[in-house]
Amino acid sequence: MLPSPSRGINGVRVTGSGMNSDERIVNRSLQDPEAFAELVDRHGEDLFHFLRRRAPHDARDLLADVWLAAFHRRHTYHRELGEVRGWLFGIARNIVLAHLRRCAARPEMEPPDGLEALSDTFDWAVIDQRLDLHAVLPAMRAALARLPDTERELLVMVAWNEVTPTQAATALGIPPGTARSRLHRARTSLRKDIEALLAYSDSAEIALPLKSGVTK
Amino acid sequence: MSPRPDSAPRVELDPPGWDDLARAGADDSDATFAMAAARAAVLRAAAEERPGPTPPGRHRGRWFVPAAAAVALIVVAAAMVVHRGTVTRSVATPNVVTTPSMVSAALILHRAADATTGPPGGWPNAAYWYTRVEIATLGVGVQSMETWAGRTKAGRSRTTPGAPLSAPGPARFAVGTHQLDWAGLYALPTDFVSLSTRFKGSDGSPGDEIQQIANLLMTSPASPALRRALYQVAAALPGVTGGGAVRDSLGRLGETVSRTEGHLKVQLVVDTDTGSLLEVRLIAASTTAWATPPTPGSVASQPDSPPNTVIAGTLLTRWTVNASGPTTALDRTR
């Protein structure tokens, strides 16, 4: 990927302290609509990769949808919702979920590879393929599969440095405290499960039942 | 591990395999194109939100259709009697809608060409080519127009609201300075170098190529091979610019390419995934007075209304393709 000033460390943009400058852009765009494009420059790439991870084939079209939706809804943004970035990821999440539902409802449209049943969270098969590709520790995958959907989605968003826990709370529409405790719970059970699985695997000297366990 | 942007200290240890999981999120796909399209979409929406150039339906006063433009786009041209417009005055205060040209027009058009599919030989022997378009014209409103372009027999068109009209004979398609019949269309070369020479005017000067190409893509039985070549010809035209992703009037996602021809900026909305031309927009390229009676009987005379000045950037008319395809019979209902 080309280097870009809009990307912070590992893709998480570190915004200025105090009054968030994103918020100022949103406010300014109410009078000066073109100003909103600056937010595209700041967060567009990260949103694109967020979409790519969940709907690899349609990310480009969806990105324009996300930004148009955000632009038209910018009047509804207010500080109490959380950071602008979290708000944007919330819109992206809704749009990609709606897209995946539409794909599932219209089988003649090619759904993302391996897409089957859909719930209110992301289809795991798409993410599972990604883990496959990166040879993620089998025990990690098995343990992830055991997490409740809500915890897993949150954990993955944070693990992939898409959003901070606080921004994830905004994106998911839950209080920041809830997000942090869910995240803590998820990490704890993940570690416990993985350690147990690794111990079992060591003692039994057998391969773990992996893929079948991960597909929900 | 990367530093945590959140201030909350992390006390728990990373679970085994955490770094693998983090790495699995890496996505190296190039965002350049997607970013340009997203940015263009926002800028377009922003431009539309600004007061100024008035889209149809929200205009003040009464405007007239630029009939010369309509002529260029109507496939059964003979079926529609339209008077030619005259420019009566000009106002030197351009107010052009920002149209970012961040996505290369050539890229868009070549992608559309590559995506075009259909029966390899096309439809050389179909009886009629049916097209249904929605036409929105400033000062006139929205109409639906169906045309049956006849291969060997006379075609027909039906505009709602409006009266059905019969074409005087088989369809003719404007290519360069020639009016080709159906067989002539199928005799056109489908390599774009040869094809592009057919669009040259008699004096070789730039003319209304993009309008002709739009018209052929929108309402003619051009074979898939010819359609591909038409996109390629368009991509090679001087002055064609790309504008990124937009939605057409039916909400379909496409990408725009534009070219200014005379007083008109012609904008095509193309679905680069299917190669379909979704919509054609005619935008005032300069601030110009259009004083023109459009189709007979519609907005003919407004004696108290002086010729109307249209600000540059105003959408004068759009043609949105609803359906098109070969058909065996002329629909004579109604």
Coordinates of C-alpha atoms in Angstrom, one line a residue:
Chain A
M1 CA 0.0 0.0 0.0
L2 CA 1.1 3.5 -0.7
P3 CA 2.2 5.5 2.4
S4 CA -0.3 8.1 3.3
P5 CA -0.4 10.8 5.8
S6 CA -3.9 9.9 6.8
R7 CA -2.8 6.6 8.3
G8 CA -1.5 6.7 11.9
I9 CA 0.2 3.8 13.7
N10 CA -1.1 0.5 12.4
G11 CA -3.9 2.2 10.8
V12 CA -5.4 3.8 13.8
R13 CA -5.5 7.4 13.4
V14 CA -4.4 9.3 16.4
T15 CA -6.4 12.5 16.5
G16 CA -5.5 15.7 18.2
S17 CA -6.3 16.1 21.9
G18 CA -9.1 18.1 23.4
M19 CA -11.8 19.2 21.0
N20 CA -11.6 16.7 18.2
S21 CA -10.7 18.2 14.9
D22 CA -13.0 15.8 13.2
E23 CA -15.8 17.2 15.1
R24 CA -14.8 20.7 13.8
I25 CA -14.9 19.4 10.3
V26 CA -18.4 18.0 10.7
N27 CA -19.6 21.3 12.2
R28 CA -17.9 23.3 9.4
S29 CA -19.4 21.1 6.8
L30 CA -22.9 22.1 7.9
Q31 CA -22.3 25.5 6.3
D32 CA -19.6 24.5 3.9
P33 CA -20.6 21.0 2.5
E34 CA -17.3 20.5 0.6
A35 CA -15.4 20.6 3.9
F36 CA -16.7 17.1 4.6
A37 CA -14.3 15.7 2.0
E38 CA -11.5 16.3 4.4
L39 CA -13.0 13.5 6.6
V40 CA -12.7 11.2 3.6
D41 CA -9.0 12.0 3.4
R42 CA -8.6 11.3 7.1
H43 CA -10.6 8.1 7.5
G44 CA -11.4 6.9 4.0
E45 CA -8.6 4.4 3.7
D46 CA -9.2 2.8 7.0
L47 CA -12.9 2.5 6.2
F48 CA -12.0 0.9 2.9
H49 CA -9.9 -1.7 4.6
F50 CA -12.6 -2.3 7.2
L51 CA -15.0 -3.0 4.3
R52 CA -12.5 -5.1 2.4
R53 CA -12.1 -7.4 5.4
R54 CA -15.9 -8.0 5.5
A55 CA -17.0 -7.7 1.9
P56 CA -13.9 -8.1 -0.1
H57 CA -15.5 -7.9 -3.5
D58 CA -17.7 -4.9 -3.0
A59 CA -15.6 -2.7 -0.8
R60 CA -15.0 0.0 -3.4
D61 CA -18.7 0.6 -4.1
L62 CA -19.6 0.3 -0.5
L63 CA -17.0 2.9 0.4
A64 CA -18.8 5.5 -1.7
D65 CA -22.1 4.4 -0.1
V66 CA -20.7 4.9 3.4
W67 CA -19.4 8.3 2.6
L68 CA -22.6 9.4 1.0
A69 CA -24.6 8.2 3.9
A70 CA -22.3 9.9 6.4
F71 CA -22.5 13.1 4.4
H72 CA -26.3 13.1 4.3
R73 CA -26.5 12.2 8.0
R74 CA -23.9 14.7 9.2
H75 CA -26.5 16.9 10.7
T76 CA -27.3 14.0 13.1
Y77 CA -23.8 13.7 14.5
H78 CA -23.3 15.2 17.9
R79 CA -20.6 14.9 20.5
E80 CA -22.6 12.7 22.8
L81 CA -22.4 9.9 20.3
G82 CA -18.7 9.6 20.7
E83 CA -15.8 10.4 18.3
V84 CA -16.5 11.0 14.7
R85 CA -14.4 8.1 13.7
G86 CA -16.4 5.7 15.7
W87 CA -19.6 7.2 14.3
L88 CA -18.2 6.7 10.8
F89 CA -17.3 3.1 11.5
G90 CA -20.9 2.6 12.8
I91 CA -22.3 3.8 9.5
A92 CA -19.8 1.5 7.6
R93 CA -20.8 -1.4 9.8
N94 CA -24.6 -0.8 9.1
I95 CA -24.0 -0.5 5.4
V96 CA -21.9 -3.6 5.0
L97 CA -24.3 -5.6 7.1
A98 CA -27.2 -4.4 5.0
H99 CA -25.2 -5.3 1.9
L100 CA -24.5 -8.8 3.1
R101 CA -28.1 -9.3 3.9
R102 CA -29.1 -8.2 0.5
C103 CA -26.6 -10.6 -1.0
A104 CA -28.0 -13.4 1.1
A105 CA -31.6 -12.5 0.0
R106 CA -30.7 -12.5 -3.6
P107 CA -28.8 -15.7 -4.3
E108 CA -28.3 -14.9 -8.0
M109 CA -26.0 -12.2 -6.8
E110 CA -22.6 -13.6 -6.0
P111 CA -22.2 -13.4 -2.3
P112 CA -18.8 -13.0 -0.7
D113 CA -17.0 -16.3 -0.8
G114 CA -18.3 -18.8 1.7
L115 CA -21.1 -16.7 2.9
E116 CA -23.9 -18.6 4.5
A117 CA -26.2 -17.8 7.3
L118 CA -26.2 -14.2 8.5
S119 CA -26.9 -12.7 11.8
D120 CA -26.7 -9.2 13.1
T121 CA -22.9 -9.5 13.2
F122 CA -20.5 -10.2 10.5
D123 CA -20.3 -13.5 8.7
W124 CA -17.5 -15.3 10.2
A125 CA -16.6 -17.3 7.1
V126 CA -15.1 -14.3 5.4
I127 CA -13.0 -13.5 8.4
D128 CA -12.2 -17.1 8.8
Q129 CA -10.6 -17.2 5.4
R130 CA -8.5 -14.3 6.4
L131 CA -7.3 -16.2 9.4
D132 CA -6.6 -19.2 7.3
L133 CA -4.5 -17.2 4.9
H134 CA -2.4 -15.8 7.7
A135 CA -2.0 -19.1 9.4
V136 CA -3.4 -17.9 12.7
L137 CA -2.8 -20.3 15.5
P138 CA -5.5 -22.9 15.3
A139 CA -6.2 -22.7 19.0
M140 CA -6.8 -19.0 18.6
R141 CA -9.3 -19.7 15.9
A142 CA -11.1 -22.3 17.9
A143 CA -11.2 -20.0 20.9
L144 CA -12.5 -17.1 18.8
A145 CA -15.3 -19.3 17.5
R146 CA -16.5 -19.9 21.0
L147 CA -16.9 -16.2 21.8
P148 CA -20.3 -14.7 21.7
D149 CA -20.8 -12.8 18.4
T150 CA -20.9 -9.4 20.1
E151 CA -17.6 -10.0 21.9
R152 CA -15.9 -11.4 18.9
E153 CA -16.8 -8.5 16.6
L154 CA -15.5 -6.0 19.2
L155 CA -12.4 -8.0 19.8
V156 CA -11.6 -8.3 16.1
M157 CA -12.2 -4.6 15.4
V158 CA -9.7 -3.7 18.1
A159 CA -7.2 -6.4 17.3
W160 CA -7.1 -5.1 13.7
N161 CA -6.5 -1.6 14.9
E162 CA -9.6 -0.4 13.1
V163 CA -10.9 1.5 16.1
T164 CA -10.0 2.1 19.7
P165 CA -12.3 0.4 22.3
T166 CA -14.1 3.8 22.8
Q167 CA -14.6 4.3 19.1
A168 CA -15.8 0.7 18.8
A169 CA -18.4 1.5 21.5
T170 CA -19.7 4.4 19.3
A171 CA -19.7 2.2 16.2
L172 CA -21.7 -0.5 18.0
G173 CA -23.9 1.9 19.8
I174 CA -23.0 0.7 23.3
P175 CA -21.6 2.6 26.3
P176 CA -17.8 2.8 26.4
G177 CA -17.7 1.0 29.7
T178 CA -19.7 -1.9 28.3
A179 CA -17.3 -2.1 25.4
R180 CA -14.3 -2.2 27.7
S181 CA -15.7 -4.8 30.0
R182 CA -16.8 -6.9 27.0
L183 CA -13.3 -6.6 25.6
H184 CA -11.7 -7.6 28.8
R185 CA -14.1 -10.6 29.2
A186 CA -13.3 -11.6 25.6
R187 CA -9.6 -11.4 26.0
T188 CA -9.7 -13.3 29.3
S189 CA -11.8 -16.2 27.9
L190 CA -9.7 -16.2 24.8
R191 CA -6.5 -16.7 26.8
K192 CA -8.1 -19.3 29.0
D193 CA -9.5 -21.3 26.1
I194 CA -6.3 -21.1 24.1
E195 CA -4.1 -22.2 27.0
A196 CA -6.5 -25.1 27.7
L197 CA -6.6 -26.1 24.1
L198 CA -2.8 -25.9 23.8
A199 CA -2.4 -28.0 26.9
Y200 CA -4.8 -30.5 25.6
S201 CA -3.1 -30.6 22.3
D202 CA 0.3 -31.1 23.9
S203 CA -0.8 -33.9 26.1
A204 CA -2.9 -35.7 23.5
E205 CA -0.4 -35.2 20.7
I206 CA -3.2 -34.8 18.3
A207 CA -4.2 -32.1 16.0
L208 CA -7.0 -29.9 17.1
P209 CA -10.3 -30.1 15.5
L210 CA -10.0 -26.7 13.9
K211 CA -11.9 -25.6 10.9
S212 CA -15.1 -27.4 11.8
G213 CA -15.1 -25.7 15.1
V214 CA -14.7 -22.3 13.8
T215 CA -17.5 -22.1 11.3
K216 CA -20.6 -21.2 13.1
Chain B
M1 CA 2.7 -4.7 19.5
S2 CA 1.5 -1.3 18.6
P3 CA 0.8 1.3 21.2
R4 CA -2.7 1.4 22.4
P5 CA -4.4 4.7 21.4
D6 CA -6.8 4.4 24.4
S7 CA -5.5 5.8 27.6
A8 CA -6.8 2.8 29.7
P9 CA -3.7 0.8 30.8
R10 CA -3.7 -2.8 29.5
V11 CA -3.1 -5.0 32.4
E12 CA -4.0 -8.4 31.0
L13 CA -1.5 -10.3 28.9
D14 CA -2.1 -10.8 25.2
P15 CA -3.5 -14.3 24.6
P16 CA -1.2 -16.6 22.7
G17 CA -1.6 -16.1 19.0
W18 CA -2.8 -12.5 19.5
D19 CA -0.1 -11.1 17.2
D20 CA -1.1 -13.5 14.5
L21 CA -4.6 -12.4 14.8
A22 CA -3.6 -8.7 14.6
R23 CA -1.5 -9.5 11.5
A24 CA -4.4 -11.3 9.9
G25 CA -6.1 -7.9 9.6
A26 CA -3.5 -6.6 7.2
D27 CA -5.1 -5.5 4.0
D28 CA -2.7 -4.4 1.3
S29 CA -5.2 -3.7 -1.4
D30 CA -4.8 -0.3 -3.0
A31 CA -7.4 2.2 -1.8
T32 CA -6.5 4.9 -4.3
F33 CA -9.3 4.2 -6.7
A34 CA -11.9 3.7 -4.0
M35 CA -10.8 6.8 -2.2
A36 CA -11.0 8.9 -5.4
A37 CA -14.5 7.6 -6.0
A38 CA -15.6 8.2 -2.4
R39 CA -14.2 11.7 -2.4
A40 CA -15.9 12.5 -5.7
A41 CA -19.2 11.2 -4.4
V42 CA -19.0 13.5 -1.4
L43 CA -18.0 16.5 -3.5
R44 CA -20.8 15.9 -5.9
A45 CA -23.3 15.5 -3.1
A46 CA -21.9 18.7 -1.5
A47 CA -22.2 20.6 -4.8
E48 CA -25.8 19.4 -5.2
E49 CA -26.6 20.7 -1.7
R50 CA -25.4 24.2 -2.4
P51 CA -27.8 26.7 -3.7
G52 CA -27.1 27.7 -7.2
P53 CA -27.5 25.5 -10.3
T54 CA -31.1 24.4 -10.0
P55 CA -32.0 20.8 -10.7
P56 CA -35.3 20.0 -12.3
G57 CA -38.3 20.1 -10.0
R58 CA -36.9 22.8 -7.8
H59 CA -36.5 25.5 -10.4
R60 CA -38.0 28.9 -10.3
G61 CA -39.7 30.2 -13.4
R62 CA -40.0 28.3 -16.6
W63 CA -37.2 27.0 -18.7
F64 CA -37.2 25.5 -22.0
V65 CA -35.7 22.3 -23.3
P66 CA -32.6 22.6 -25.4
A67 CA -34.2 21.0 -28.3
A68 CA -31.0 20.7 -30.3
A69 CA -29.6 18.5 -27.6
A70 CA -32.8 16.4 -27.5
V71 CA -32.5 15.9 -31.2
A72 CA -29.0 14.5 -30.9
L73 CA -30.2 11.9 -28.4
I74 CA -33.5 10.7 -29.9
V75 CA -33.0 7.5 -31.7
V76 CA -36.1 7.6 -33.8
A77 CA -35.3 11.2 -34.7
A78 CA -37.7 11.3 -37.5
A79 CA -40.5 10.4 -35.1
M80 CA -40.0 13.4 -33.0
V81 CA -40.5 16.8 -34.5
V82 CA -38.4 19.2 -32.5
H83 CA -37.4 22.7 -33.5
R84 CA -33.9 23.8 -33.2
G85 CA -33.0 26.1 -30.4
T86 CA -31.3 29.5 -30.8
V87 CA -29.0 31.2 -28.4
T88 CA -30.3 34.7 -28.0
R89 CA -28.1 36.1 -25.3
S90 CA -25.3 35.2 -23.0
V91 CA -24.5 36.2 -19.5
A92 CA -20.9 36.2 -18.4
T93 CA -21.2 34.9 -14.9
P94 CA -20.3 31.3 -15.0
N95 CA -21.2 29.3 -11.9
V96 CA -19.9 25.9 -12.7
V97 CA -20.6 22.9 -10.5
T98 CA -17.4 21.4 -9.2
T99 CA -16.8 18.2 -10.9
P100 CA -13.6 16.5 -9.7
S101 CA -11.8 14.6 -12.4
M102 CA -9.8 12.4 -10.1
V103 CA -10.7 9.1 -11.7
S104 CA -9.4 8.8 -15.2
A105 CA -12.1 8.8 -17.7
A106 CA -10.2 6.3 -19.8
L107 CA -9.9 3.9 -17.0
I108 CA -13.7 4.0 -16.4
L109 CA -14.5 3.6 -20.0
H110 CA -12.1 0.8 -20.6
R111 CA -13.5 -1.0 -17.5
A112 CA -17.0 -0.6 -19.0
A113 CA -15.8 -1.9 -22.3
D114 CA -14.2 -5.0 -20.6
A115 CA -17.4 -5.7 -18.7
T116 CA -19.7 -5.5 -21.7
T117 CA -21.2 -8.9 -22.5
G118 CA -24.0 -10.4 -24.6
P119 CA -24.5 -12.7 -27.5
P120 CA -21.3 -12.5 -29.6
G121 CA -23.0 -11.7 -32.8
G122 CA -25.4 -9.3 -31.3
W123 CA -28.9 -9.0 -32.8
P124 CA -28.5 -8.5 -36.5
N125 CA -31.9 -10.0 -37.3
A126 CA -34.1 -8.8 -34.5
A127 CA -37.3 -7.1 -35.7
Y128 CA -37.2 -4.2 -33.3
W129 CA -35.0 -2.8 -30.6
Y130 CA -37.0 -1.7 -27.7
T131 CA -35.8 1.0 -25.3
R132 CA -37.5 2.5 -22.3
V133 CA -36.0 5.7 -20.9
E134 CA -37.1 8.1 -18.3
I135 CA -36.5 11.7 -19.5
A136 CA -36.5 14.6 -17.1
T137 CA -36.3 17.9 -18.7
L138 CA -36.0 21.3 -17.1
G139 CA -39.3 23.1 -17.5
V140 CA -41.1 20.1 -18.8
G141 CA -40.9 17.5 -16.1
V142 CA -40.5 13.8 -16.1
Q143 CA -41.6 11.6 -19.0
S144 CA -41.3 8.0 -19.9
M145 CA -40.4 7.3 -23.4
E146 CA -40.5 3.9 -25.1
T147 CA -39.1 3.4 -28.6
W148 CA -39.3 0.5 -31.0
A149 CA -36.5 1.0 -33.5
G150 CA -37.5 -1.1 -36.5
R151 CA -34.9 -3.0 -38.5
T152 CA -36.8 -3.2 -41.8
K153 CA -40.2 -1.9 -40.8
A154 CA -41.3 1.5 -39.4
G155 CA -40.7 1.9 -35.7
R156 CA -42.7 3.7 -33.1
S157 CA -42.3 5.7 -30.0
R158 CA -44.6 6.4 -27.1
T159 CA -44.1 9.1 -24.6
T160 CA -46.0 9.2 -21.3
P161 CA -47.5 11.7 -20.9
G162 CA -47.9 12.3 -24.6
A163 CA -49.2 10.7 -27.7
P164 CA -47.7 7.7 -29.5
L165 CA -45.9 8.5 -32.7
S166 CA -45.1 6.3 -35.6
A167 CA -41.7 6.6 -37.2
P168 CA -41.8 7.1 -41.0
G169 CA -39.6 4.2 -41.7
P170 CA -36.9 1.8 -40.3
A171 CA -34.6 3.2 -37.7
R172 CA -31.6 5.3 -38.5
F173 CA -28.6 5.8 -36.3
A174 CA -26.3 8.8 -36.5
V175 CA -22.6 7.9 -36.8
G176 CA -20.4 10.8 -37.7
T177 CA -22.0 12.5 -40.7
H178 CA -24.0 9.4 -41.7
Q179 CA -27.4 8.0 -40.9
L180 CA -26.9 4.3 -40.8
D181 CA -29.7 1.7 -40.9
W182 CA -29.6 -1.5 -38.8
A183 CA -27.5 -3.4 -41.3
G184 CA -25.2 -0.4 -41.6
L185 CA -24.7 -0.4 -37.8
Y186 CA -23.8 -4.1 -38.0
A187 CA -21.3 -3.4 -40.8
L188 CA -19.4 -0.9 -38.6
P189 CA -15.9 -2.0 -37.7
T190 CA -15.5 -3.2 -34.1
D191 CA -11.9 -2.3 -33.7
F192 CA -11.8 1.1 -32.2
V193 CA -9.2 2.6 -34.4
S194 CA -11.2 2.0 -37.5
L195 CA -14.4 2.8 -35.7
S196 CA -13.2 6.2 -34.4
T197 CA -12.6 7.4 -37.9
R198 CA -16.3 7.0 -38.6
F199 CA -17.1 9.6 -36.0
K200 CA -15.0 12.3 -37.6
G201 CA -17.1 15.1 -38.9
S202 CA -16.7 16.1 -42.6
D203 CA -14.0 18.6 -41.6
G204 CA -12.5 16.4 -38.9
S205 CA -13.4 18.9 -36.2
P206 CA -14.7 17.8 -32.8
G207 CA -18.5 17.6 -32.8
D208 CA -21.0 15.7 -30.9
E209 CA -19.2 12.3 -30.8
I210 CA -20.0 11.6 -27.2
Q211 CA -23.7 12.3 -27.8
Q212 CA -23.7 10.0 -30.7
I213 CA -21.9 7.3 -28.8
A214 CA -24.3 7.8 -25.8
N215 CA -27.2 7.5 -28.2
L216 CA -25.9 4.3 -29.8
L217 CA -25.2 2.8 -26.4
M218 CA -28.5 3.8 -25.0
T219 CA -31.0 3.1 -27.7
S220 CA -29.4 1.1 -30.6
P221 CA -29.1 -2.6 -31.1
A222 CA -25.3 -2.3 -31.2
S223 CA -23.7 -5.7 -30.7
P224 CA -21.6 -6.3 -27.6
A225 CA -18.4 -6.0 -29.8
L226 CA -19.6 -2.7 -31.1
R227 CA -20.5 -1.4 -27.7
R228 CA -17.0 -2.3 -26.4
A229 CA -15.5 -0.4 -29.3
L230 CA -17.8 2.5 -28.7
Y231 CA -16.6 2.8 -25.1
Q232 CA -13.0 2.6 -26.4
V233 CA -13.6 5.3 -28.9
A234 CA -15.1 7.5 -26.2
A235 CA -12.1 6.8 -24.0
A236 CA -9.8 8.2 -26.7
L237 CA -11.8 11.3 -27.4
P238 CA -10.1 14.5 -26.4
G239 CA -11.5 16.4 -23.5
V240 CA -13.2 13.5 -21.8
T241 CA -12.9 13.7 -18.0
G242 CA -13.8 11.2 -15.3
G243 CA -15.8 12.2 -12.2
G244 CA -16.0 9.2 -9.9
A245 CA -18.9 7.4 -8.4
V246 CA -22.5 8.7 -8.4
R247 CA -25.9 7.3 -8.2
D248 CA -28.2 7.7 -11.2
S249 CA -31.8 8.8 -10.8
L250 CA -32.9 5.2 -10.1
G251 CA -30.3 4.9 -7.3
R252 CA -28.0 2.7 -9.3
L253 CA -24.3 3.2 -8.7
G254 CA -22.2 4.2 -11.6
E255 CA -19.3 6.3 -12.6
T256 CA -19.3 9.5 -14.6
V257 CA -17.4 10.6 -17.6
S258 CA -18.1 14.0 -19.1
R259 CA -17.2 15.9 -22.2
T260 CA -18.2 19.4 -23.3
E261 CA -19.6 19.6 -26.7
G262 CA -20.6 23.1 -27.8
H263 CA -22.9 24.6 -25.2
L264 CA -23.5 21.3 -23.5
K265 CA -21.6 19.3 -21.0
V266 CA -22.5 15.7 -21.8
Q267 CA -22.2 13.4 -18.8
L268 CA -22.5 9.6 -19.0
V269 CA -23.2 7.5 -15.9
V270 CA -21.7 4.1 -16.7
D271 CA -22.0 0.9 -14.7
T272 CA -18.4 -0.4 -15.0
D273 CA -19.4 -3.8 -13.6
T274 CA -21.9 -4.5 -16.4
G275 CA -20.8 -2.2 -19.1
S276 CA -24.3 -0.6 -19.1
L277 CA -24.9 3.0 -19.8
L278 CA -27.3 4.0 -17.0
E279 CA -27.9 7.6 -17.6
V280 CA -27.0 10.5 -19.9
R281 CA -27.1 14.0 -18.5
L282 CA -27.0 17.2 -20.5
I283 CA -25.7 20.1 -18.5
A284 CA -25.4 23.7 -19.5
A285 CA -21.7 24.2 -20.2
S286 CA -22.0 27.9 -20.3
T287 CA -24.4 30.4 -19.0
T288 CA -26.6 30.7 -22.0
A289 CA -30.1 31.7 -22.9
W290 CA -32.1 28.8 -24.4
A291 CA -35.2 30.0 -26.2
T292 CA -36.7 27.1 -27.9
P293 CA -40.1 25.6 -28.3
P294 CA -39.6 21.9 -27.5
T295 CA -41.9 19.2 -28.8
P296 CA -45.0 20.5 -30.4
G297 CA -47.8 21.5 -28.0
S298 CA -45.9 21.1 -24.7
V299 CA -44.4 24.3 -23.6
A300 CA -44.7 26.1 -26.9
S301 CA -45.5 29.7 -26.2
Q302 CA -45.1 31.8 -23.1
P303 CA -45.5 35.3 -24.6
D304 CA -44.8 37.1 -21.3
S305 CA -41.8 35.0 -20.6
P306 CA -38.5 36.3 -22.1
P307 CA -35.9 33.8 -23.3
N308 CA -34.5 32.2 -20.2
T309 CA -31.0 32.2 -19.1
V310 CA -29.7 29.0 -17.8
I311 CA -26.7 29.2 -15.5
A312 CA -23.7 27.1 -16.4
G313 CA -23.8 23.8 -14.5
T314 CA -27.6 23.5 -14.6
L315 CA -28.9 20.0 -15.5
L316 CA -31.0 20.6 -18.6
T317 CA -32.1 17.1 -19.2
R318 CA -31.3 13.6 -18.2
W319 CA -32.1 10.3 -19.9
T320 CA -32.2 7.3 -17.7
V321 CA -32.3 3.9 -19.3
N322 CA -34.9 1.6 -17.7
A323 CA -34.8 -1.2 -20.2
S324 CA -33.6 -2.1 -23.6
G325 CA -33.4 -5.2 -25.7
P326 CA -34.5 -7.0 -28.9
T327 CA -38.2 -7.6 -29.5
T328 CA -40.1 -9.4 -32.2
A329 CA -43.2 -7.3 -32.3
L330 CA -44.3 -3.7 -32.2
D331 CA -46.3 -3.0 -29.1
R332 CA -49.5 -1.5 -30.4
T333 CA -51.3 -1.3 -27.1
R334 CA -52.6 2.2 -26.5

